[in-house]
Short mmCIF file of C-alpha atoms in Angstrom, two decimals:
data_model
loop_
_atom_site.label_atom_id
_atom_site.label_comp_id
_atom_site.label_asym_id
_atom_site.label_seq_id
_atom_site.Cartn_x
_atom_site.Cartn_y
_atom_site.Cartn_z
CA MET A 1 -5.38 -8.69 -20.48
CA ASN A 2 -1.96 -7.55 -18.46
CA GLN A 3 -3.43 -4.84 -16.01
CA THR A 4 0.28 -3.09 -16.19
CA ALA A 5 0.64 -3.10 -19.82
CA ALA A 6 -0.48 0.33 -19.89
CA LEU A 7 1.66 2.35 -17.07
CA PRO A 8 4.84 4.23 -18.32
CA HIS A 9 7.88 1.99 -18.27
CA ILE A 10 9.64 1.97 -15.42
CA THR A 11 13.15 3.05 -14.67
CA PRO A 12 15.66 2.30 -12.31
CA GLU A 13 16.46 5.96 -12.52
CA THR A 14 12.97 7.39 -11.24
CA GLY A 15 11.75 4.14 -9.92
CA ASP A 16 7.89 6.17 -10.15
CA GLY A 17 7.17 5.01 -14.02
CA PHE A 18 9.27 8.30 -15.88
CA THR A 19 12.32 8.36 -17.43
CA LEU A 20 14.89 11.20 -16.50
CA ASP A 21 14.50 13.07 -19.75
CA ASP A 22 10.28 13.13 -19.50
CA PRO A 23 8.99 16.49 -20.72
CA PHE A 24 6.74 16.23 -17.72
CA PHE A 25 10.46 16.90 -15.20
CA GLY A 26 10.06 20.28 -16.73
CA LEU A 27 7.12 20.89 -14.43
CA LEU A 28 9.29 19.67 -11.47
CA GLY A 29 12.45 21.74 -12.22
CA GLN A 30 15.15 19.54 -11.87
CA LYS A 31 15.50 16.92 -9.47
CA SER A 32 17.05 17.52 -6.84
CA GLY A 33 18.11 17.99 -3.04
CA ARG A 34 15.39 20.76 -3.00
CA ASP A 35 12.55 18.07 -3.51
CA ASP A 36 14.37 15.29 -1.72
CA LEU A 37 13.66 18.01 1.56
CA TRP A 38 10.15 17.09 1.34
CA LEU A 39 8.53 15.01 -1.78
CA GLY A 40 7.59 11.72 -0.15
CA LYS A 41 7.67 12.67 3.44
CA ALA A 42 5.30 11.02 5.91
CA VAL A 43 3.44 14.11 7.86
CA PRO A 44 -0.34 14.95 8.51
CA ARG A 45 -2.53 16.74 6.05
CA TYR A 46 -2.95 19.05 9.77
CA THR A 47 -6.85 19.71 9.34
CA SER A 48 -6.34 20.11 13.00
CA TYR A 49 -3.16 20.46 15.10
CA PRO A 50 -2.40 18.62 17.32
CA PRO A 51 -3.15 16.16 14.53
CA ALA A 52 -5.38 13.08 15.37
CA THR A 53 -2.75 11.20 15.80
CA ALA A 54 -2.00 12.64 18.73
CA PHE A 55 -5.71 12.16 20.67
CA ARG A 56 -5.57 10.10 24.08
CA ASP A 57 -8.20 7.35 25.05
CA GLY A 58 -9.55 7.94 28.49
CA VAL A 59 -11.58 10.80 27.52
CA SER A 60 -15.13 10.50 29.16
CA ALA A 61 -18.36 11.79 28.39
CA GLN A 62 -18.63 14.00 31.18
CA GLN A 63 -15.77 15.80 30.33
CA TYR A 64 -17.30 16.54 27.41
CA ARG A 65 -20.27 17.59 28.73
CA ASP A 66 -18.59 19.80 30.91
CA VAL A 67 -17.22 21.99 27.93
CA LEU A 68 -20.29 21.61 26.32
CA ALA A 69 -21.83 23.49 29.31
CA GLN A 70 -19.60 26.22 28.58
CA ILE A 71 -20.58 27.17 25.12
CA ALA A 72 -23.43 29.89 24.89
CA PRO A 73 -26.77 29.23 23.51
CA GLU A 74 -26.31 31.84 21.36
CA GLU A 75 -22.63 31.30 20.44
CA PRO A 76 -23.10 29.61 16.78
CA VAL A 77 -21.89 25.70 16.37
CA SER A 78 -20.79 24.01 13.55
CA LEU A 79 -22.52 20.22 13.48
CA TYR A 80 -20.77 17.37 11.54
CA LEU A 81 -23.13 14.10 11.12
CA HIS A 82 -21.02 10.90 10.24
CA ILE A 83 -22.51 8.90 8.26
CA PRO A 84 -20.40 5.28 8.48
CA TYR A 85 -21.95 3.23 5.35
CA CYS A 86 -21.38 2.64 1.83
CA ARG A 87 -23.16 0.40 -0.82
CA THR A 88 -19.50 -1.08 -1.78
CA ILE A 89 -15.76 -0.06 -0.17
CA CYS A 90 -13.60 2.20 -2.96
CA LEU A 91 -10.18 0.13 -2.79
CA TYR A 92 -8.70 3.85 -2.42
CA CYS A 93 -11.14 4.61 0.70
CA GLY A 94 -9.32 5.97 3.59
CA CYS A 95 -12.55 6.96 5.53
CA HIS A 96 -13.54 5.34 8.56
CA THR A 97 -16.99 3.44 6.84
CA CYS A 98 -18.29 0.03 6.22
CA ALA A 99 -19.97 -1.56 3.33
CA THR A 100 -23.86 -2.49 3.58
CA GLN A 101 -26.59 -3.78 1.23
CA LYS A 102 -28.82 -3.80 4.03
CA HIS A 103 -30.92 -0.48 4.91
CA GLU A 104 -31.59 -2.10 8.80
CA ASP A 105 -28.36 -1.74 9.48
CA VAL A 106 -28.20 2.07 8.29
CA SER A 107 -31.68 3.01 9.87
CA ASN A 108 -30.64 1.56 13.25
CA TYR A 109 -27.53 3.23 13.43
CA LEU A 110 -29.61 6.62 12.81
CA GLU A 111 -31.45 5.72 15.57
CA HIS A 112 -28.14 6.76 17.61
CA VAL A 113 -27.31 9.59 15.84
CA HIS A 114 -30.60 11.04 16.64
CA LYS A 115 -30.53 9.98 20.42
CA GLU A 116 -27.15 12.10 20.17
CA LEU A 117 -28.31 14.86 18.31
CA GLU A 118 -30.72 15.41 21.41
CA GLN A 119 -28.12 14.96 24.18
CA VAL A 120 -26.02 17.81 22.19
CA ALA A 121 -29.48 19.69 22.10
CA LEU A 122 -30.27 19.51 25.62
CA SER A 123 -27.15 20.29 26.93
CA ALA A 124 -28.45 23.82 26.65
CA LYS A 125 -30.96 25.69 28.40
CA ARG A 126 -32.38 27.34 25.09
CA GLN A 127 -32.00 26.19 21.34
CA ARG A 128 -28.42 26.32 20.29
CA ARG A 129 -27.70 28.76 16.83
CA VAL A 130 -25.94 26.39 14.12
CA SER A 131 -23.83 28.44 11.64
CA HIS A 132 -22.71 25.39 9.67
CA ILE A 133 -23.92 21.28 9.03
CA HIS A 134 -21.72 19.22 6.88
CA LEU A 135 -22.76 15.27 6.04
CA GLY A 136 -19.93 13.01 5.31
CA GLY A 137 -19.11 9.48 5.64
CA GLY A 138 -18.84 7.07 4.25
CA SER A 139 -21.97 7.71 1.66
CA PRO A 140 -24.54 9.77 3.68
CA ASN A 141 -27.07 9.55 0.67
CA ILE A 142 -26.96 5.84 1.09
CA MET A 143 -29.80 7.19 3.12
CA THR A 144 -33.47 7.00 1.87
CA GLU A 145 -35.68 9.90 1.53
CA LYS A 146 -37.65 9.17 4.37
CA ASP A 147 -34.41 8.58 6.44
CA MET A 148 -33.21 11.88 5.55
CA GLY A 149 -36.59 14.14 6.29
CA LEU A 150 -36.70 12.81 9.77
CA LEU A 151 -33.31 13.52 10.21
CA PHE A 152 -33.76 17.35 8.71
CA GLY A 153 -36.72 17.03 10.70
CA ALA A 154 -34.82 16.71 13.74
CA LEU A 155 -32.38 19.33 13.40
CA ALA A 156 -34.96 22.19 12.78
CA ARG A 157 -36.65 20.94 15.63
CA ARG A 158 -34.04 20.86 17.96
CA PHE A 159 -31.59 23.57 16.90
CA ASP A 160 -31.96 27.17 15.78
CA MET A 161 -31.27 27.01 12.39
CA SER A 162 -32.20 30.70 11.25
CA SER A 163 -29.03 31.55 10.24
CA CYS A 164 -27.03 28.55 9.40
CA GLN A 165 -25.35 29.62 6.29
CA GLU A 166 -24.36 26.17 4.93
CA VAL A 167 -26.03 22.86 4.84
CA ALA A 168 -22.86 20.37 3.47
CA ILE A 169 -23.42 16.78 1.88
CA GLU A 170 -21.06 13.97 0.45
CA LEU A 171 -22.87 12.42 -1.93
CA ASP A 172 -22.16 9.21 -4.32
CA ALA A 173 -23.25 9.94 -7.69
CA ARG A 174 -23.75 6.04 -8.37
CA LEU A 175 -26.85 6.45 -6.01
CA ILE A 176 -28.53 9.65 -6.73
CA THR A 177 -31.78 9.86 -7.91
CA LYS A 178 -34.70 12.37 -8.66
CA ALA A 179 -36.38 11.70 -6.00
CA GLN A 180 -33.20 11.92 -3.48
CA ALA A 181 -32.13 15.60 -5.17
CA ARG A 182 -35.90 16.64 -4.74
CA THR A 183 -35.62 15.99 -1.36
CA LEU A 184 -32.08 17.57 -0.09
CA ALA A 185 -33.57 20.63 -1.99
CA MET A 186 -36.89 20.71 0.25
CA MET A 187 -34.60 19.44 3.58
CA GLY A 188 -32.43 23.06 2.60
CA VAL A 189 -29.21 21.35 1.27
CA THR A 190 -27.13 24.15 -0.16
CA ARG A 191 -24.15 22.13 -1.05
CA VAL A 192 -23.00 18.87 -2.50
CA SER A 193 -20.11 17.13 -2.70
CA LEU A 194 -18.90 14.25 -5.40
CA GLY A 195 -16.48 11.81 -4.81
CA VAL A 196 -15.54 11.81 -8.76
CA GLN A 197 -11.29 11.03 -8.13
CA ASP A 198 -11.08 10.22 -11.57
CA PHE A 199 -12.91 10.00 -14.95
CA ASN A 200 -10.45 7.30 -16.44
CA PRO A 201 -12.21 4.07 -16.84
CA GLU A 202 -9.26 1.78 -16.71
CA VAL A 203 -8.54 3.74 -13.52
CA GLN A 204 -12.23 3.39 -12.24
CA SER A 205 -11.92 -0.51 -12.72
CA ALA A 206 -8.74 -0.77 -10.60
CA ILE A 207 -10.04 1.04 -7.84
CA GLY A 208 -13.38 -0.02 -7.54
CA ARG A 209 -15.28 2.66 -8.49
CA ILE A 210 -17.13 2.95 -11.96
CA GLN A 211 -19.22 6.16 -12.16
CA PRO A 212 -18.81 7.03 -15.99
CA TYR A 213 -18.34 11.29 -16.68
CA GLU A 214 -22.02 10.65 -18.18
CA MET A 215 -23.26 9.64 -14.84
CA VAL A 216 -21.63 12.33 -12.86
CA LYS A 217 -23.28 14.93 -15.39
CA GLU A 218 -26.52 13.65 -15.07
CA ALA A 219 -25.99 13.90 -11.01
CA CYS A 220 -24.95 17.42 -11.63
CA ASP A 221 -27.63 18.06 -13.92
CA LEU A 222 -30.32 16.57 -11.72
CA LEU A 223 -28.74 18.66 -8.28
CA ARG A 224 -29.00 21.96 -10.41
CA THR A 225 -32.60 20.95 -11.76
CA TYR A 226 -33.77 21.45 -8.23
CA GLY A 227 -31.60 24.31 -6.93
CA ILE A 228 -28.69 22.88 -5.37
CA GLU A 229 -26.24 24.69 -7.43
CA LYS A 230 -22.78 24.30 -5.42
CA ILE A 231 -21.28 21.52 -6.37
CA ASN A 232 -17.91 20.15 -5.27
CA PHE A 233 -15.38 17.83 -6.85
CA ASP A 234 -13.01 15.44 -5.21
CA LEU A 235 -10.37 14.78 -7.43
CA MET A 236 -7.16 12.10 -6.80
CA TYR A 237 -4.23 11.87 -8.02
CA GLY A 238 -1.32 9.46 -7.01
CA LEU A 239 -3.80 6.13 -8.14
CA PRO A 240 -2.79 2.83 -10.43
CA PHE A 241 -2.86 3.85 -14.27
CA GLN A 242 -3.12 7.13 -13.82
CA SER A 243 -0.28 9.69 -15.65
CA PRO A 244 0.30 13.48 -16.24
CA THR A 245 -1.95 13.26 -19.39
CA SER A 246 -4.61 11.42 -18.21
CA LEU A 247 -5.19 13.25 -14.74
CA ALA A 248 -5.36 16.78 -16.57
CA GLN A 249 -7.82 15.22 -19.18
CA THR A 250 -9.81 14.18 -15.80
CA ALA A 251 -8.88 18.10 -14.43
CA ARG A 252 -10.94 19.40 -17.70
CA GLN A 253 -13.91 16.83 -17.93
CA ALA A 254 -13.79 17.97 -14.44
CA ALA A 255 -13.90 21.73 -15.13
CA ARG A 256 -16.41 21.18 -18.05
CA LEU A 257 -19.13 20.20 -15.74
CA HIS A 258 -18.57 23.92 -13.62
CA PRO A 259 -18.28 22.79 -9.96
CA SER A 260 -17.85 25.35 -7.47
CA ARG A 261 -14.79 23.65 -5.79
CA ILE A 262 -12.33 21.04 -6.57
CA ALA A 263 -10.06 19.35 -4.37
CA LEU A 264 -7.18 17.47 -5.31
CA PHE A 265 -6.33 15.11 -3.20
CA SER A 266 -3.21 12.74 -3.09
CA TYR A 267 -3.94 9.12 -2.31
CA ALA A 268 -2.82 7.94 0.76
CA HIS A 269 -1.74 4.67 0.83
CA VAL A 270 -2.13 3.31 4.49
CA PRO A 271 -2.66 -0.62 4.60
CA GLN A 272 -1.44 -1.27 8.00
CA VAL A 273 -4.87 0.56 9.11
CA LYS A 274 -7.28 0.39 5.47
CA LYS A 275 -6.57 -3.63 4.85
CA HIS A 276 -8.89 -3.06 1.24
CA GLN A 277 -5.85 -0.62 0.29
CA ARG A 278 -3.43 -3.99 0.08
CA ALA A 279 -5.82 -4.72 -3.09
CA LEU A 280 -3.91 -2.07 -5.15
CA GLU A 281 -0.47 -3.37 -4.28
CA GLN A 282 -1.33 -5.64 -7.58
CA TYR A 283 -0.67 -2.51 -9.60
CA ILE A 284 2.92 -0.61 -10.47
CA MET A 285 1.60 2.40 -8.17
CA PRO A 286 3.01 5.85 -9.32
CA GLY A 287 6.08 6.83 -7.17
CA PRO A 288 6.57 10.27 -5.46
CA HIS A 289 7.84 12.42 -8.70
CA ALA A 290 5.06 10.86 -10.95
CA ALA A 291 2.63 12.07 -9.06
CA LEU A 292 4.07 15.31 -8.32
CA ALA A 293 3.93 15.90 -12.00
CA MET A 294 0.33 14.51 -11.89
CA GLU A 295 -0.62 17.60 -8.91
CA SER A 296 1.63 19.90 -11.31
CA LEU A 297 -0.06 19.24 -14.72
CA ALA A 298 -3.77 18.91 -13.15
CA ARG A 299 -3.15 22.27 -10.97
CA LYS A 300 -2.14 23.96 -14.43
CA THR A 301 -5.09 22.64 -16.19
CA LEU A 302 -7.78 24.22 -13.45
CA VAL A 303 -6.05 27.42 -13.11
CA ASP A 304 -6.15 27.75 -16.58
CA ALA A 305 -9.58 26.80 -16.65
CA GLY A 306 -10.83 29.70 -14.29
CA TYR A 307 -10.35 28.21 -10.78
CA VAL A 308 -8.20 30.25 -7.94
CA GLU A 309 -5.94 28.19 -5.94
CA ILE A 310 -7.14 28.02 -2.35
CA GLY A 311 -4.37 26.19 0.31
CA MET A 312 -2.62 23.28 -1.08
CA ASP A 313 -4.78 21.29 -2.55
CA HIS A 314 -8.44 23.54 -3.18
CA PHE A 315 -9.59 24.94 -6.48
CA ALA A 316 -12.79 27.59 -6.45
CA HIS A 317 -14.47 29.62 -8.65
CA PRO A 318 -13.70 33.78 -7.64
CA ASP A 319 -17.24 34.26 -7.16
CA ASP A 320 -17.32 31.29 -4.47
CA THR A 321 -17.37 32.08 -0.79
CA LEU A 322 -14.22 29.95 -0.14
CA ALA A 323 -12.32 32.09 -3.00
CA LYS A 324 -13.31 35.31 -0.95
CA ALA A 325 -12.74 34.17 2.32
CA ALA A 326 -8.91 33.26 0.87
CA ALA A 327 -8.81 37.05 -0.67
CA ASP A 328 -9.80 38.62 2.85
CA LYS A 329 -7.47 36.29 4.72
CA ARG A 330 -10.66 34.85 6.32
CA LEU A 331 -10.01 31.14 5.22
CA ARG A 332 -9.91 28.76 8.07
CA ARG A 333 -8.55 24.61 8.25
CA THR A 334 -10.72 22.29 10.48
CA PHE A 335 -11.58 18.17 10.04
CA GLN A 336 -13.78 18.83 7.08
CA GLY A 337 -10.71 20.59 5.60
CA TYR A 338 -10.04 24.20 4.63
CA THR A 339 -13.63 26.33 5.00
CA ASP A 340 -14.89 29.94 5.45
CA ASP A 341 -16.92 28.70 8.84
CA CYS A 342 -16.20 31.00 11.61
CA ALA A 343 -17.79 29.21 14.35
CA GLY A 344 -15.68 29.36 17.43
CA SER A 345 -17.12 25.32 17.95
CA LEU A 346 -17.74 22.42 15.77
CA LEU A 347 -19.13 19.49 17.51
CA GLY A 348 -19.22 15.82 16.17
CA ILE A 349 -22.16 13.32 15.73
CA GLY A 350 -22.04 9.92 15.05
CA ALA A 351 -19.13 7.27 15.24
CA SER A 352 -15.60 8.42 14.82
CA SER A 353 -16.73 11.87 14.65
CA ILE A 354 -14.29 14.49 15.98
CA GLY A 355 -15.14 17.69 17.13
CA THR A 356 -13.40 20.59 19.03
CA SER A 357 -14.36 23.64 21.29
CA LYS A 358 -12.78 25.67 23.97
CA GLY A 359 -9.31 23.68 23.17
CA HIS A 360 -10.74 20.60 23.68
CA PHE A 361 -11.02 17.58 21.21
CA PHE A 362 -13.13 15.20 21.29
CA GLN A 363 -13.76 12.15 19.45
CA ASN A 364 -16.30 9.36 19.25
CA ALA A 365 -15.86 6.09 19.69
CA HIS A 366 -14.52 4.27 16.11
CA GLY A 367 -16.76 1.22 16.05
CA ILE A 368 -20.44 1.27 15.84
CA GLU A 369 -21.17 -1.30 18.17
CA ASP A 370 -18.96 0.61 20.72
CA TYR A 371 -20.33 3.97 19.57
CA VAL A 372 -23.85 2.45 20.14
CA GLN A 373 -23.63 0.81 23.17
CA ALA A 374 -21.08 4.34 24.72
CA LEU A 375 -24.36 6.05 23.73
CA ARG A 376 -26.78 3.68 25.32
CA THR A 377 -24.09 3.56 28.66
CA GLU A 378 -23.47 7.42 28.97
CA GLY A 379 -25.39 9.43 26.96
CA PHE A 380 -22.25 10.49 24.44
CA ALA A 381 -20.13 7.95 23.03
CA THR A 382 -16.85 10.40 24.01
CA LYS A 383 -13.78 7.89 24.29
CA ARG A 384 -11.13 10.20 23.18
CA GLY A 385 -9.34 13.60 22.82
CA LEU A 386 -6.64 16.37 23.99
CA VAL A 387 -6.90 19.41 25.78
CA MET A 388 -4.83 21.87 24.20
CA THR A 389 -2.00 23.79 25.78
CA GLY A 390 -0.64 27.20 25.33
CA GLU A 391 1.88 26.21 23.20
CA ASP A 392 -0.35 23.64 20.78
CA LYS A 393 -2.35 26.76 20.34
CA LEU A 394 0.99 28.83 19.40
CA ARG A 395 2.00 25.93 17.37
CA ALA A 396 -2.11 25.37 15.89
CA ALA A 397 -1.57 29.24 14.70
CA ILE A 398 1.67 28.79 12.68
CA ILE A 399 0.36 25.62 11.21
CA GLU A 400 -3.27 26.91 9.95
CA SER A 401 -1.43 30.23 8.42
CA LEU A 402 1.44 28.52 6.52
CA MET A 403 -1.64 25.66 4.91
CA CYS A 404 -4.09 28.24 4.45
CA THR A 405 -2.02 31.13 3.66
CA MET A 406 1.19 29.50 2.37
CA SER A 407 3.05 32.08 4.72
CA VAL A 408 3.49 32.70 8.28
CA ASN A 409 4.90 35.74 10.16
CA LEU A 410 6.37 33.74 13.14
CA GLU A 411 7.33 37.02 15.66
CA THR A 412 3.52 38.30 14.83
CA VAL A 413 2.45 35.02 16.11
CA CYS A 414 4.18 34.82 19.20
CA ARG A 415 3.69 37.62 20.05
CA LYS A 416 -0.08 37.22 19.65
CA HIS A 417 -0.02 34.04 21.94
CA ASN A 418 2.46 35.91 24.61
CA PHE A 419 5.65 33.62 23.82
CA SER A 420 9.03 34.90 22.96
CA LEU A 421 10.84 33.84 19.43
CA VAL A 422 13.58 31.64 21.48
CA THR A 423 10.34 28.94 21.78
CA LEU A 424 11.06 28.71 18.19
CA ASN A 425 15.19 28.36 18.35
CA ALA A 426 15.14 24.74 17.34
CA GLU A 427 12.23 25.07 14.52
CA ILE A 428 13.61 28.46 13.12
CA ALA A 429 17.32 26.58 12.69
CA ALA A 430 15.26 23.63 11.04
CA LEU A 431 14.23 25.71 8.45
CA GLU A 432 17.89 26.82 7.00
CA PRO A 433 18.03 23.95 4.32
CA PHE A 434 14.22 24.81 3.05
CA GLU A 435 15.53 28.44 2.67
CA ALA A 436 18.96 27.61 0.90
CA MET A 437 17.24 24.81 -1.23
CA GLY A 438 14.59 27.63 -2.40
CA VAL A 439 11.35 25.71 -0.80
CA ILE A 440 10.84 28.72 1.59
CA HIS A 441 11.49 32.72 1.49
CA LEU A 442 12.62 34.46 4.78
CA ASP A 443 12.25 37.58 5.40
CA GLY A 444 13.26 38.56 8.89
CA TYR A 445 10.79 35.71 10.63
CA LYS A 446 7.90 35.73 8.00
CA ILE A 447 8.46 32.15 5.90
CA THR A 448 6.56 32.76 2.90
CA LEU A 449 6.63 28.86 0.07
CA ALA A 450 8.75 29.35 -2.46
CA ILE A 451 8.07 26.72 -4.85
CA PRO A 452 5.13 26.07 -6.72
CA HIS A 453 4.43 22.59 -5.28
CA ARG A 454 2.08 23.68 -2.74
CA MET A 455 2.03 19.80 -0.81
CA ALA A 456 5.60 20.83 0.03
CA VAL A 457 4.10 23.12 2.83
CA ARG A 458 2.96 19.73 4.89
CA VAL A 459 6.59 19.35 5.50
CA VAL A 460 7.65 22.88 6.45
CA ALA A 461 4.38 22.92 8.77
CA SER A 462 5.56 19.09 10.63
CA LEU A 463 8.78 21.25 11.67
CA PHE A 464 6.56 22.86 13.94
CA ASP A 465 4.67 19.53 15.00
CA LYS A 466 6.24 18.73 18.58
CA LYS A 467 4.13 15.51 19.07
CA GLN A 468 5.50 12.67 18.32
CA ARG A 469 5.31 9.74 15.81
CA ASN A 470 6.84 6.46 14.48
CA GLU A 471 6.66 4.50 11.99
CA HIS A 472 3.25 2.89 12.72
CA THR A 473 1.05 6.16 12.96
CA PRO A 474 -0.84 6.22 10.35
CA VAL A 475 -0.25 9.37 8.08
CA SER A 476 0.62 10.00 4.48
CA ARG A 477 3.10 10.84 2.36
CA ALA A 478 3.89 14.77 0.72
CA VAL A 479 2.52 14.07 -2.70
#
């Protein structure tokens, strides 16, 4: 069978699977210079500023210890634990993970995660208070029930969990069993995230992740049976064989399962970093205008289903804490994406994990062997990072406001950070074409995104990013 036969017809006018008179261009407005200002531009997702691509090598374990010593035990911290293993690697994946069929690989790695947790615990004179815990990967539920019990038991022994607001874990729906769901509930997990991506069988076959709708529904039912009600879905657009109508159908199916939150991510094609993504190049990939049509119709579908738009790519039930944080202007953006977590420090545990505290960023060694070796010799695996300057903090505040609220008052932020507006003269000048084309609205020094395509905010935010990038910097494109 010709696998590209089902794709929309490619035309010279669009290059992305849609003719110029396609009705989906009605969702985009007209194909004009307005879209050209931002659509397809390579910019960071801004889960932090400065972005991780700006981190420098040579940050030591001792520097990390010095910052940990500044965090008072009673000051709430959040923990992120990275489990970099999956049974197989999905072809769209941009995560730091590797495939294994051997439990020994996972259990050996977890021994060192326990050691790092112990070092973090010992950095305070008494138990540190934990606000949020997030386990990501990879597929953290590659762990056995025994692994989970030992890990959560260690967290309970070493940290003060009495005021922990949320324990979240990313799950592969294909691995969820009754015993696993029961164990997660017993361990105090309150939120899970399932990587759905797309329910279309043809898309699933192309990306190497076969998980029918019925399988995901069964996983949700199982989790809810054991009291885990807060379920997040990740959906993705820009994949082979997707079209606006097919992705809208996936969005409708997802909404039918009533997840608390849905993230609608654009596929980031970075084969120079993730070589397995090259396998997708055998297919005709949607271009930026086609991807934007997908995003627009999927967004409308989710909003029509009752979800509230959060930031640029999240949706939540109105009674979810993320929706309430957005309504109350408490929404934040961290390495885990949009969050209502207000802890001042996020401590990363595991290979490649990133943490931040007291104006410092720290990242562990990427490779598992390097991570293990660093722990053995130095106690921590810190290898990269950055110390924020005053101007970095100013720009971080501007970018976070844009990413969370689609607006920012430059005058207010400058005053708060003791900077003159003159500091931003070049950036203010760079806004002019965006205002002229109707991408943003300017009211004095207040910037507001003026078009419904929220992914454009990344490019507007990038105007305030002074960290240099080149063609080899692994960043994704806006839509």
